mmCIF file of C-alpha atoms in Angstrom:
data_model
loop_
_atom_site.group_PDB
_atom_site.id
_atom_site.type_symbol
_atom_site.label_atom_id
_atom_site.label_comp_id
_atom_site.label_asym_id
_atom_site.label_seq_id
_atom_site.Cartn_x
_atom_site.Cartn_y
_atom_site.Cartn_z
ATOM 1 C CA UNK G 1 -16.983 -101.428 88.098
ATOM 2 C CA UNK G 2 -14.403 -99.528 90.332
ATOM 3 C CA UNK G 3 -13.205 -96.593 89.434
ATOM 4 C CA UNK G 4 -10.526 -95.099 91.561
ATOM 5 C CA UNK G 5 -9.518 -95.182 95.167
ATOM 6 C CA UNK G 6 -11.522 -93.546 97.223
ATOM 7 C CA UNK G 7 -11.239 -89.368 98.036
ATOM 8 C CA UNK G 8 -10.051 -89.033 102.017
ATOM 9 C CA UNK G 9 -12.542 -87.087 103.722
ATOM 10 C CA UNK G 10 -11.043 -83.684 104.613
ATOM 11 C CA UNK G 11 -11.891 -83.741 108.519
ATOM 12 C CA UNK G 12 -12.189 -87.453 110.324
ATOM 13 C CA UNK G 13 -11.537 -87.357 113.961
ATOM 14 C CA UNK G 14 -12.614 -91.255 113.835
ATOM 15 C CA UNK G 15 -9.069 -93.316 113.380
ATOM 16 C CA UNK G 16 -11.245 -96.256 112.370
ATOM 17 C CA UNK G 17 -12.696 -94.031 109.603
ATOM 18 C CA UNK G 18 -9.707 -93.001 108.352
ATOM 19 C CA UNK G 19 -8.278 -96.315 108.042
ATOM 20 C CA UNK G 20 -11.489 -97.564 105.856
ATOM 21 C CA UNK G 21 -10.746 -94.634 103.455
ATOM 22 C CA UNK G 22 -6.421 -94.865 103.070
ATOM 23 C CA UNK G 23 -6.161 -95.032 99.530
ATOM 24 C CA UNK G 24 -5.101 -98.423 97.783
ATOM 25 C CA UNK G 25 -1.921 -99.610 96.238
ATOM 26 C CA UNK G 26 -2.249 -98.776 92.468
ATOM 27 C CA UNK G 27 -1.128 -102.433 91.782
ATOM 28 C CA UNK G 28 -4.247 -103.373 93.781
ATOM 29 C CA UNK G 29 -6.759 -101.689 91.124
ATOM 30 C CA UNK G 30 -8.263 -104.144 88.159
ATOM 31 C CA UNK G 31 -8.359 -102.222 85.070
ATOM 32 C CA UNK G 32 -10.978 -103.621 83.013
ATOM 33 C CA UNK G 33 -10.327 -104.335 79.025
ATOM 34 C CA UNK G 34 -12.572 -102.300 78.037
ATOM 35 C CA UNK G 35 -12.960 -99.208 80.556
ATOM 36 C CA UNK G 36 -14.971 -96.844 77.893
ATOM 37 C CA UNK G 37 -18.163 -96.407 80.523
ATOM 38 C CA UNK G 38 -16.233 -96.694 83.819
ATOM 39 C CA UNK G 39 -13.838 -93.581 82.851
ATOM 40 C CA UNK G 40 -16.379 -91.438 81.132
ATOM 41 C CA UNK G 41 -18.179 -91.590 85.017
ATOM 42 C CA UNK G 42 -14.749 -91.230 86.937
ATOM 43 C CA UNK G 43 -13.812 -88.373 84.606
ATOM 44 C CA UNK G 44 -17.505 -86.741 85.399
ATOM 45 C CA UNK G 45 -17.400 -87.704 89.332
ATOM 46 C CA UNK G 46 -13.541 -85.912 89.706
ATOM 47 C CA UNK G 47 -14.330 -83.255 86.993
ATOM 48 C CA UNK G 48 -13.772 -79.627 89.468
ATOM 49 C CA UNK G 49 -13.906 -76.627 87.030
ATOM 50 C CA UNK G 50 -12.370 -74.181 88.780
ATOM 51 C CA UNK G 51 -9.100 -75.908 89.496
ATOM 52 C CA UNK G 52 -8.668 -76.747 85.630
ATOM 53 C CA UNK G 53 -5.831 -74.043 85.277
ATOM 54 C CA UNK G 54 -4.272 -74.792 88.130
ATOM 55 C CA UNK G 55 -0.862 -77.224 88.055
ATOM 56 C CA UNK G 56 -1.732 -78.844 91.485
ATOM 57 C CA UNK G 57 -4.250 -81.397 92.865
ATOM 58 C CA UNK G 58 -7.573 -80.210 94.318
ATOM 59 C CA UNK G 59 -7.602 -80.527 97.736
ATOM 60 C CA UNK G 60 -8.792 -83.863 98.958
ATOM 61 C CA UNK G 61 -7.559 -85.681 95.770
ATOM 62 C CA UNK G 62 -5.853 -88.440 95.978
ATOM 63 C CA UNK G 63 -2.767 -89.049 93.585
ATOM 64 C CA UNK G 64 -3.538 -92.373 93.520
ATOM 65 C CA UNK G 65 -6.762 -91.643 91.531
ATOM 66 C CA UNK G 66 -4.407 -89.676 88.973
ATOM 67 C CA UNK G 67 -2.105 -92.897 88.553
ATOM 68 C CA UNK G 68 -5.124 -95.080 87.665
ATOM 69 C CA UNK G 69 -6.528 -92.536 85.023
ATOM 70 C CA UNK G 70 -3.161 -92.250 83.265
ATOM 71 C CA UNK G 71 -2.885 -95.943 83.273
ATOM 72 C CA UNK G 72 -6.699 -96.109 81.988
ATOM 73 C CA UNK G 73 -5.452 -93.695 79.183
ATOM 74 C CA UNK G 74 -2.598 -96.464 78.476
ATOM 75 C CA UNK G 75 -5.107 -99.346 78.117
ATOM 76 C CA UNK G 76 -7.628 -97.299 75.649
ATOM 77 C CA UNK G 77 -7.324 -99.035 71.770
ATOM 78 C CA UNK G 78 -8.534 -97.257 68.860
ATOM 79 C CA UNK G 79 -11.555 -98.808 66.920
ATOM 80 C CA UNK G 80 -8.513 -99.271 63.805
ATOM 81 C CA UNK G 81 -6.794 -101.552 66.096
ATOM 82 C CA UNK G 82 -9.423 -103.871 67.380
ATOM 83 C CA UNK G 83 -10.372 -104.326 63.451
ATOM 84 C CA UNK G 84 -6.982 -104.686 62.816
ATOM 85 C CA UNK G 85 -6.928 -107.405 65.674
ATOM 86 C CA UNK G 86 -10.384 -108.978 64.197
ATOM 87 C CA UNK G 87 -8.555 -109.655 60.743
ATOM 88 C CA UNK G 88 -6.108 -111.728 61.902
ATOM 89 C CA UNK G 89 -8.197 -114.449 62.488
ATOM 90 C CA UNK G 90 -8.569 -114.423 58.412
ATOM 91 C CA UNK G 91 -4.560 -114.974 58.127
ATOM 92 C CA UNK G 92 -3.985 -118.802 57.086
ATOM 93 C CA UNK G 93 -0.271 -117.948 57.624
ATOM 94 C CA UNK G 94 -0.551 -117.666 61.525
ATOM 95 C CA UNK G 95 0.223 -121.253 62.779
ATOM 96 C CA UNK G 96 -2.888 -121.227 65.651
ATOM 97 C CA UNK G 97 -5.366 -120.249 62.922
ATOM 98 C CA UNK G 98 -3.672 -122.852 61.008
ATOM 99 C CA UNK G 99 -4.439 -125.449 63.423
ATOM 100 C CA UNK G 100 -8.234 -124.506 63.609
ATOM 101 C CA UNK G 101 -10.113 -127.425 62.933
ATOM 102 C CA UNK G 102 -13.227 -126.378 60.204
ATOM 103 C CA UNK G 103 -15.754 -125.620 62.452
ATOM 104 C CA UNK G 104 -13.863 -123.768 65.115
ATOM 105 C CA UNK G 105 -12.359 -121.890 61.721
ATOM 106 C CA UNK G 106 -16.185 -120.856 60.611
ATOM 107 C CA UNK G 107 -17.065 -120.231 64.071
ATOM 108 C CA UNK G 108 -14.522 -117.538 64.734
ATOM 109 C CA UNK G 109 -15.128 -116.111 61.031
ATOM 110 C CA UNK G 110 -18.322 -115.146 61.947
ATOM 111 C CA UNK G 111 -17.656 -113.929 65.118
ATOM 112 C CA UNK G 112 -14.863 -111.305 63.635
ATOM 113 C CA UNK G 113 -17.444 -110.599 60.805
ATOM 114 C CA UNK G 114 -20.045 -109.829 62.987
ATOM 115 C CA UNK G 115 -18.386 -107.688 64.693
ATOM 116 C CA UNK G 116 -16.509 -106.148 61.935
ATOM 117 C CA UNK G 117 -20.028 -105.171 61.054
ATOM 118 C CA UNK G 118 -20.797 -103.126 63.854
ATOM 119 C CA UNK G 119 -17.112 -101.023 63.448
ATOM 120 C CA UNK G 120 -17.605 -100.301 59.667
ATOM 121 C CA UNK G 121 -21.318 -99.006 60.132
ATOM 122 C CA UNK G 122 -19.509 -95.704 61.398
ATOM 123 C CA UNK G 123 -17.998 -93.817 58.036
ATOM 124 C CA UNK G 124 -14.289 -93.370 59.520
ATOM 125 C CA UNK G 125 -14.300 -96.894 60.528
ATOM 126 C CA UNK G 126 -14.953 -98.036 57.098
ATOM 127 C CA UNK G 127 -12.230 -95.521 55.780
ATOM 128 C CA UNK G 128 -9.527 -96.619 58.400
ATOM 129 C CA UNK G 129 -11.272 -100.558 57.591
ATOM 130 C CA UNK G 130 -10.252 -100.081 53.518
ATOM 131 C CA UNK G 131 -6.818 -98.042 55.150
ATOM 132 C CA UNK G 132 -5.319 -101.469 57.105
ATOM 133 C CA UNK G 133 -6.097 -103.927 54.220
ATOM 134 C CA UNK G 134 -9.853 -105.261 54.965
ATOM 135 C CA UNK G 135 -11.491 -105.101 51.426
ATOM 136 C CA UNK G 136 -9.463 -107.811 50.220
ATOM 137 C CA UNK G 137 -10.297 -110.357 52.981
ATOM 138 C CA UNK G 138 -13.669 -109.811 52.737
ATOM 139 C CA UNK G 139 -13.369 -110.116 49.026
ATOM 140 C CA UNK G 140 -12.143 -113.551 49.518
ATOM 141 C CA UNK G 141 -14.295 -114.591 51.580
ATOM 142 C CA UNK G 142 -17.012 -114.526 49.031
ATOM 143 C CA UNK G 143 -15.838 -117.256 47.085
ATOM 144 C CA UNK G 144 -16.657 -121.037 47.512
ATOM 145 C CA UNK G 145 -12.912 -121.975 46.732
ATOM 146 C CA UNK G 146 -10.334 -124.274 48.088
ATOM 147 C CA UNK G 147 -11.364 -123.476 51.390
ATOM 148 C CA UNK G 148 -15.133 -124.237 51.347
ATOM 149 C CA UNK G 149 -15.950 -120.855 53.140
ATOM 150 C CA UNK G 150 -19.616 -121.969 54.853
ATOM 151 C CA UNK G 151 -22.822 -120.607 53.587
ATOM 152 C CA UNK G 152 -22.966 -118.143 56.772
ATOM 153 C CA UNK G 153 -19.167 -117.078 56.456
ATOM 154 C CA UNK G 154 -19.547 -115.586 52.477
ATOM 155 C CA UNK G 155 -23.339 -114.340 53.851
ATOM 156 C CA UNK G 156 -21.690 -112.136 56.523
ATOM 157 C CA UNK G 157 -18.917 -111.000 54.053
ATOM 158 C CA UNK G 158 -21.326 -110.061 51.599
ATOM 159 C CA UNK G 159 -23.115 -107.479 54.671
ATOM 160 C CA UNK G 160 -20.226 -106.327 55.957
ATOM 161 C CA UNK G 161 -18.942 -104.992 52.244
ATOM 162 C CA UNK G 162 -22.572 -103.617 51.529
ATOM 163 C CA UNK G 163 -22.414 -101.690 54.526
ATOM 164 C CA UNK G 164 -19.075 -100.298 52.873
ATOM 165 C CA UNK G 165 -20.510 -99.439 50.068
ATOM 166 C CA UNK G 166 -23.133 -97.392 51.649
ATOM 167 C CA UNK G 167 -20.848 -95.214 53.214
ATOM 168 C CA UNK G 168 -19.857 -92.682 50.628
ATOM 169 C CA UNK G 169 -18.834 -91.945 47.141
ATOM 170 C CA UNK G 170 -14.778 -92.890 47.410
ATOM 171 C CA UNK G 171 -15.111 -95.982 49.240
ATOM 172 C CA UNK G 172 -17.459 -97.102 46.356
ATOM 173 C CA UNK G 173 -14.721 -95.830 44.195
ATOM 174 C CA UNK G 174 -12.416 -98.200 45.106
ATOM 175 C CA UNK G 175 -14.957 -100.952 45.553
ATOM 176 C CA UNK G 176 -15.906 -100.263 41.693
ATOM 177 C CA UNK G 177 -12.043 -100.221 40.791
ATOM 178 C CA UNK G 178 -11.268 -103.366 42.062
ATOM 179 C CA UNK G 179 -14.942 -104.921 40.379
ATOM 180 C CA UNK G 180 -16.269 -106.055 43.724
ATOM 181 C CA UNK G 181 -19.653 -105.700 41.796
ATOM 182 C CA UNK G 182 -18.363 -108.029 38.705
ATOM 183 C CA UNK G 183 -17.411 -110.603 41.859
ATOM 184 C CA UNK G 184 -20.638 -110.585 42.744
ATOM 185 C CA UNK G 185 -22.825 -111.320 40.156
ATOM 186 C CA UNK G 186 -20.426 -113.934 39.116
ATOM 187 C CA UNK G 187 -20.779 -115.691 42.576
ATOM 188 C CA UNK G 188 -24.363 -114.641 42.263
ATOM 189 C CA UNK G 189 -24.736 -116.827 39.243
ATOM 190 C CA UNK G 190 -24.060 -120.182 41.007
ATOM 191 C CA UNK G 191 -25.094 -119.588 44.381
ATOM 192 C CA UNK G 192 -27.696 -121.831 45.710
ATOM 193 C CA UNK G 193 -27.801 -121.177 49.467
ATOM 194 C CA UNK G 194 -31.422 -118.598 50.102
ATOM 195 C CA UNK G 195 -29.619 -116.485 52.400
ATOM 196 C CA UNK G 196 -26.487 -116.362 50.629
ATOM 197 C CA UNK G 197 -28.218 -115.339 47.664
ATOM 198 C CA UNK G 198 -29.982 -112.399 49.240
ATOM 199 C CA UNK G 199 -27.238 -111.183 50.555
ATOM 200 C CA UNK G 200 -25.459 -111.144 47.343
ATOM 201 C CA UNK G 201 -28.154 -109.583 45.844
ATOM 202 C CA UNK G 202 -28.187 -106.780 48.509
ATOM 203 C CA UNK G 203 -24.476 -106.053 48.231
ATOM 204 C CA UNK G 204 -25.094 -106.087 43.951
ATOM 205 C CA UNK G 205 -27.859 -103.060 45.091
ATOM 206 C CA UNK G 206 -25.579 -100.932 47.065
ATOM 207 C CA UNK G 207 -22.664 -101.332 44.296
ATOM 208 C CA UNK G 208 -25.176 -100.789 41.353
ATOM 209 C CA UNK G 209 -25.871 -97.085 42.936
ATOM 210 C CA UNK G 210 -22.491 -96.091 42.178
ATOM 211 C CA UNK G 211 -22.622 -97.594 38.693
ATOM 212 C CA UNK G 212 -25.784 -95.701 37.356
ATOM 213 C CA UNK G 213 -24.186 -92.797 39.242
ATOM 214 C CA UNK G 214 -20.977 -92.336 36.993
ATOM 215 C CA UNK G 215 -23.345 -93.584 34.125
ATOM 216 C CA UNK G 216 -25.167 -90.600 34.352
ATOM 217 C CA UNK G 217 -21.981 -88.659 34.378
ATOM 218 C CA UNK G 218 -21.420 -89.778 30.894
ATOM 219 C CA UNK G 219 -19.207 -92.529 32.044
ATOM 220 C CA UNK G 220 -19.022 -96.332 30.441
ATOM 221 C CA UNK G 221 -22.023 -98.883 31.899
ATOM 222 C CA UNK G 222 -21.442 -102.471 30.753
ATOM 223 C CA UNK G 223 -24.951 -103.278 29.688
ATOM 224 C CA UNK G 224 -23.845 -107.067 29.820
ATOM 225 C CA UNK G 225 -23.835 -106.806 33.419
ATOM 226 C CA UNK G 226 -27.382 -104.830 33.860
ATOM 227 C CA UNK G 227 -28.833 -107.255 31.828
ATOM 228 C CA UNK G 228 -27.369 -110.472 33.797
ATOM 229 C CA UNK G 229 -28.235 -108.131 37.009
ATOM 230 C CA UNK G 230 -31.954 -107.746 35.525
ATOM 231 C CA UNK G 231 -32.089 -111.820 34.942
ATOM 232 C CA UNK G 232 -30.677 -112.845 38.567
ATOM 233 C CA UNK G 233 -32.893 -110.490 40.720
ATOM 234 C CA UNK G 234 -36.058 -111.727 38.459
ATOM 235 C CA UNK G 235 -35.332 -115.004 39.647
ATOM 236 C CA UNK G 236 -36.468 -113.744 43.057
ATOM 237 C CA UNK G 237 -40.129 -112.837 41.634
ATOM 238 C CA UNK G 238 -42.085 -116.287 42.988
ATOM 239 C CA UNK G 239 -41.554 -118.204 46.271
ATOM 240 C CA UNK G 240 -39.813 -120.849 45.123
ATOM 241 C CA UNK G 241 -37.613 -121.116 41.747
ATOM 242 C CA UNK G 242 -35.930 -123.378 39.862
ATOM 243 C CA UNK G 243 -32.688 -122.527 38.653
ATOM 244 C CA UNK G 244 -30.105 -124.496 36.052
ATOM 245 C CA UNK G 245 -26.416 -123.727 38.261
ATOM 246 C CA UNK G 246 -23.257 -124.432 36.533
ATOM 247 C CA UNK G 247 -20.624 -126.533 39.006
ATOM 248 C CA UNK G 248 -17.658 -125.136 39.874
ATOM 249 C CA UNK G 249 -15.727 -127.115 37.499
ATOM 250 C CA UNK G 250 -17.239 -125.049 34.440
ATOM 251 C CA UNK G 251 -18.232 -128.699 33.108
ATOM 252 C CA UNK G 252 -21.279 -129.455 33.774
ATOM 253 C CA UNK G 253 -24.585 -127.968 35.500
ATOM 254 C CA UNK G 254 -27.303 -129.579 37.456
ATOM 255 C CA UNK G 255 -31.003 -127.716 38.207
ATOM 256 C CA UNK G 256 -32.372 -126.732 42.117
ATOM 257 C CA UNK G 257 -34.943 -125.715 43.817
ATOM 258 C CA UNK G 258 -34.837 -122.494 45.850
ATOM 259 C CA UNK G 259 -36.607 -120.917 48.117
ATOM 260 C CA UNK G 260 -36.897 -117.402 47.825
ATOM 261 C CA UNK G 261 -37.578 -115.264 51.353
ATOM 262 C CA UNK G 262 -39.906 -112.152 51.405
ATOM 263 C CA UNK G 263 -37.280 -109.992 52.300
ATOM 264 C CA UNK G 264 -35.418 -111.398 48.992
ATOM 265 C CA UNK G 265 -38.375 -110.349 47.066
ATOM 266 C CA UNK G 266 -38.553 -107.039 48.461
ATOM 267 C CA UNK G 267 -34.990 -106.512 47.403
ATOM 268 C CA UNK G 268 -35.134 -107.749 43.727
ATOM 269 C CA UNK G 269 -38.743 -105.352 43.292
ATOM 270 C CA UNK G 270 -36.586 -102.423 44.553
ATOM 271 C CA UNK G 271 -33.385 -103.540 42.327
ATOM 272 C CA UNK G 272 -35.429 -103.604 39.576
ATOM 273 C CA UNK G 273 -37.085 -100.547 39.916
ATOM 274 C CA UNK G 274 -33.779 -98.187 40.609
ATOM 275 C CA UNK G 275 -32.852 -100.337 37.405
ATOM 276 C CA UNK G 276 -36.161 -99.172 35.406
ATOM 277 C CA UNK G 277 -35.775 -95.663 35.704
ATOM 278 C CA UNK G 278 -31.976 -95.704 35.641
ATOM 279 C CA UNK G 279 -31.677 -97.777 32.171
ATOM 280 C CA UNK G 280 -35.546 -97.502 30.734
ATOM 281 C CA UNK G 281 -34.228 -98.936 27.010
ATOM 282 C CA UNK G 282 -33.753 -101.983 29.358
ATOM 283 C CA UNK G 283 -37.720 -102.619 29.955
ATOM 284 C CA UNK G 284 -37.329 -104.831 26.772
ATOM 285 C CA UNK G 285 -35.039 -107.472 28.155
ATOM 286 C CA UNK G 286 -36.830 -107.624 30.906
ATOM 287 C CA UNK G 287 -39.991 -108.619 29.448
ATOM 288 C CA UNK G 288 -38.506 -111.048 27.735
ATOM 289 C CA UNK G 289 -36.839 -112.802 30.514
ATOM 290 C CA UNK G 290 -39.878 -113.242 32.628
ATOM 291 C CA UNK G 291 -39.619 -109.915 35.095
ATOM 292 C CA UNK G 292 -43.397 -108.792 34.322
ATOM 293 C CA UNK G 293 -44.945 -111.952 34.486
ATOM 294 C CA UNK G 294 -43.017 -112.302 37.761
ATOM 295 C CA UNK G 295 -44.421 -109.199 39.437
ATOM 296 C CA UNK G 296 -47.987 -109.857 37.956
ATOM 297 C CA UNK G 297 -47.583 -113.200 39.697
ATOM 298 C CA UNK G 298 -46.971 -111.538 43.000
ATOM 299 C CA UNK G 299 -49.433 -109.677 43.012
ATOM 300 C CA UNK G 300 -51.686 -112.342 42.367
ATOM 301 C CA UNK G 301 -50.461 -114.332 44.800
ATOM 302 C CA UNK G 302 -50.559 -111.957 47.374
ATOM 303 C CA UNK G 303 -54.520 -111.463 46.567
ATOM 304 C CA UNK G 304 -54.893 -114.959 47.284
ATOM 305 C CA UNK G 305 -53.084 -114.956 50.550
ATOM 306 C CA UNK G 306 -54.942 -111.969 51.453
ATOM 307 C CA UNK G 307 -58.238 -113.376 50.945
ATOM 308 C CA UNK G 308 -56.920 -116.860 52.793
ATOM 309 C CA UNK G 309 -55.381 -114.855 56.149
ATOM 310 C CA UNK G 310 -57.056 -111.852 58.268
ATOM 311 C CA UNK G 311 -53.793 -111.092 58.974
ATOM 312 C CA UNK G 312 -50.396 -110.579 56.927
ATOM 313 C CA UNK G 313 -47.189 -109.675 57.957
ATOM 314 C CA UNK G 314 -46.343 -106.009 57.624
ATOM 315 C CA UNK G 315 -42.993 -107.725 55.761
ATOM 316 C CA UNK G 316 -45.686 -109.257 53.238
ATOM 317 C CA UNK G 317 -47.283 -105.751 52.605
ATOM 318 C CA UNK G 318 -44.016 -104.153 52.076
ATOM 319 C CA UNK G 319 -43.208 -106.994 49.710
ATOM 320 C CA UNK G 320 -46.025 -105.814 47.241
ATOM 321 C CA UNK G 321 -46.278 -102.562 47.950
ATOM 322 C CA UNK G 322 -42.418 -102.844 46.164
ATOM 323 C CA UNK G 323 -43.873 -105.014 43.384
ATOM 324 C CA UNK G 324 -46.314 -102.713 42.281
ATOM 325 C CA UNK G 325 -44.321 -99.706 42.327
ATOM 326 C CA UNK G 326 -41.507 -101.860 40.249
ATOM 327 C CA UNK G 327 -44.343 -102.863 37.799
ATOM 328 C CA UNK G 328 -45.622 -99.256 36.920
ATOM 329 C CA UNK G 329 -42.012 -98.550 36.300
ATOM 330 C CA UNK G 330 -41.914 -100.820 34.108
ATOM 331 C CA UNK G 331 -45.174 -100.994 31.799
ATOM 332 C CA UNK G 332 -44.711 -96.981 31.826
ATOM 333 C CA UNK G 333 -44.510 -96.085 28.275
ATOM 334 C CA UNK G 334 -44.512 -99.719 27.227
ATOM 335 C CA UNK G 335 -47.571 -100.901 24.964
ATOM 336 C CA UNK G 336 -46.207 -104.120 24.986
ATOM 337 C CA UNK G 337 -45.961 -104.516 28.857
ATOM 338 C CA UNK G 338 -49.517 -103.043 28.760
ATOM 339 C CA UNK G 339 -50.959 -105.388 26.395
ATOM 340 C CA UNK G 340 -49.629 -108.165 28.375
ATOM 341 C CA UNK G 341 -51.475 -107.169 31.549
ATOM 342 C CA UNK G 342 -54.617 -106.749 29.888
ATOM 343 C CA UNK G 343 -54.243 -110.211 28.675
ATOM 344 C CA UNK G 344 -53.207 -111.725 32.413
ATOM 345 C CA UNK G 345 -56.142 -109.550 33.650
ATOM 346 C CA UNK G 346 -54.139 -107.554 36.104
ATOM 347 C CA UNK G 347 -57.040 -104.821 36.049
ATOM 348 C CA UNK G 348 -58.981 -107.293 38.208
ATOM 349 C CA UNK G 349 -56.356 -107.828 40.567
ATOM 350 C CA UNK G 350 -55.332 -104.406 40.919
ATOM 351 C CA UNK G 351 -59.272 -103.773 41.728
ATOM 352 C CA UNK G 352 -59.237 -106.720 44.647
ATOM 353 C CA UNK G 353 -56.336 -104.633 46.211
ATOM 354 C CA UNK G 354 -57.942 -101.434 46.314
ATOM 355 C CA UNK G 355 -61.400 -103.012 47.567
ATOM 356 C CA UNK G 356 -59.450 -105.001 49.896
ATOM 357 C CA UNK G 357 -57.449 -101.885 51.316
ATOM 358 C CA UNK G 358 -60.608 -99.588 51.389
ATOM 359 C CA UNK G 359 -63.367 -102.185 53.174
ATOM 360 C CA UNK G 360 -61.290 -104.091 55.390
ATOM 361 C CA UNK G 361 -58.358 -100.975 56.220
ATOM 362 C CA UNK G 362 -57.680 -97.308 57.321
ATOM 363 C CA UNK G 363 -56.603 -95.758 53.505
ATOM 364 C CA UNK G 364 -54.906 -92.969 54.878
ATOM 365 C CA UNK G 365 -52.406 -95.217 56.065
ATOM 366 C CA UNK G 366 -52.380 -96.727 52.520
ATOM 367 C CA UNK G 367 -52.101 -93.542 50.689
ATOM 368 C CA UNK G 368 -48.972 -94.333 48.888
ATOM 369 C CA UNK G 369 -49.858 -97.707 47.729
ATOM 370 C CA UNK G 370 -53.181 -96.209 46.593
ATOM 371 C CA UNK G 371 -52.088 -93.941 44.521
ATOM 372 C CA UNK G 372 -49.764 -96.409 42.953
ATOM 373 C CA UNK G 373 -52.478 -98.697 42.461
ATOM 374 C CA UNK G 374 -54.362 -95.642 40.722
ATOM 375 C CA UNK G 375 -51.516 -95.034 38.426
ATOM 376 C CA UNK G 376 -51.235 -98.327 37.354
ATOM 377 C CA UNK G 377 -55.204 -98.702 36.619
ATOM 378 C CA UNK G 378 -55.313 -95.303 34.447
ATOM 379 C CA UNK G 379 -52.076 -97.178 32.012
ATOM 380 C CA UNK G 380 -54.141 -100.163 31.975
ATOM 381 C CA UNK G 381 -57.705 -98.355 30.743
#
């Protein structure tokens, strides 16, 4: 990258020299679009301390360096303005977006929401992203409407808006006033797509924070939703699940097989738990619609797989490591949840984990699983 003409030596008695180093024609420098990098170095490599009070050019300066920094000034863009820029490829009412065939449509949606992404990680982006209309777009783009958004179009929406959320307590404010979390256990309900789905389900997480927040503050919690919440993130408990999906005509509904990803898994055991100890009245429901016999199965199945395979992915021992910890939640305090383990025999499979963890690995880097496992063996005696 060039950044400036070049400073005239302050003695040359060689005319040849002295040619080589007679500063350029400002029109002859190429600013680059983005310059971030290339100025932060010319503004360290003409930096002279002493001559910051002074009104006049250090000696051996060349103006011409001066005239390109100003201009470098002119061509800097605030992060605001490329987001800004990066939503217009959403607007249906500009006439080249318009003439987008489908896939060159989808392509460049992704592309903006990728990068939208990276912006709105940083907490002033996100404010200045809610500031110039973005929650709304990507609220759209959820939905499997008129448009047919693709599967990794509403995926990438559904990141980018729980990245949002994490950012702090107002932004979920207005998130939670406009029911972005209602939106998404709707379109949670009859999505099909595995990716889709967990993303979904990680945007429902981040939103459900602020919910059990102002519950706690005495504020109104629609238990309608915690229990649909507590039904849709069971359905993540098994590898693969069946699920009955109503079309979007409201008519009719027709049944699917889904694959569910270990990262999926590992969010729905840490949904449920926040859920557990946020709402414990709710342990009931969840009995009843399968979310113990779910985790129990997990754990069994990873057992099997362990016994199977030397190795396991770390992703696999997070994955029950999250599963436990969401089943002692939930059989704390619970005869019935306890009685039901003794009958599926979980004792025994608690007992292969610890023997497992203890022969075949180092248990101090197991501590906290351990003692999970521990806790869960004392409630079962």
């Amino acid at each position: 990258m060039y950044l400036g003409a070049p400073i005239k030596p302050k003695n040359s008695s060689n005319n040849e020299n002295a040619e080589e180093n007679k500063p350029k024609k400002i029109n002859e420098y190429k600013l680059p679009k983005d310059i971030g990098p290339g100025l932060l170095k010319f503004c360290l490599t003409h930096s002279d301390s002493p001559n910051l009070k002074e009104t006049v050019l250090p000696e051996g300066r060349d103006p011409k360096d001066y005239d390109w920094l100003k201009q470098a000034f002119d061509n800097l863009e605030d992060d605001a303005k490329k987001m800004k820029k990066l939503l217009e490829v959403f607007d249906e009412s500009k006439e080249e977006n318009q003439q987008l065939s489908k896939q060159d449509r989808e392509s460049k949606y992704i592309t903006s929401l990728e990068t939208l992404q990276f912006y709105i990680e940083d907490i002033d982006n996100a404010g200045d992203f809610i500031k110039i209309g973005g929650i709304p777009v990507l609220i759209k783009l959820l939905g499997q409407g008129a448009e047919q958004n693709g599967d990794k179009v509403r995926a990438d929406a559904a990141t980018c808006l729980s990245t949002i959320t994490q950012s702090e307590e107002t932004i979920q404010a207005y998130l939670h006033s406009l029911g972005v979390l209602e939106l998404a256990v709707k379109q949670l309900q009859k999505e099909i797509n595995p990716l889709v789905r967990e993303k979904f389900l990680s945007l429902i997480s981040s939103l459900l924070s602020y919910e059990i927040r102002i519950k706690n503050n005495n504020c109104t919690f629609d238990k309608s939703i915690l229990n649909t919440i507590v039904e849709l993130a069971t359905t993540f408990l098994s590898p693969t699940v069946e699920l009955t999906v109503q079309l979007d005509d409201g008519s009719s509904t027709h049944t699917v097989s889904i694959d569910n990803g270990v990262s999926g898994i590992s969010k729905a055991c840490f949904l449920l738990n926040k859920i557990f100890i946020a709402s414990p009245d709710i342990k009931e429901f969840a009995i009843k619609c399968g979310t113990l016999d779910g985790l129990i199965g997990l754990i069994k199945a990873f057992n099997k797989i362990q016994q199977q395979s030397s190795s396991l992915l770390d992703t696999q021992i997070v994955m029950v490591e999250k599963a436990e910890i969401a089943l002692l939640q939930l059989i704390d305090k619970n005869n019935s949840a306890l009685e039901q383990c003794k009958q599926q025999q979980l004792s025994s499979e608690i007992e292969k984990r610890l023997t497992y963890i203890t022969k075949n690995l180092n248990p101090k880097d197991y501590e906290d699983e351990i003692q999970t496992l521990n806790n869960i063996k004392s409630l079962l005696k």
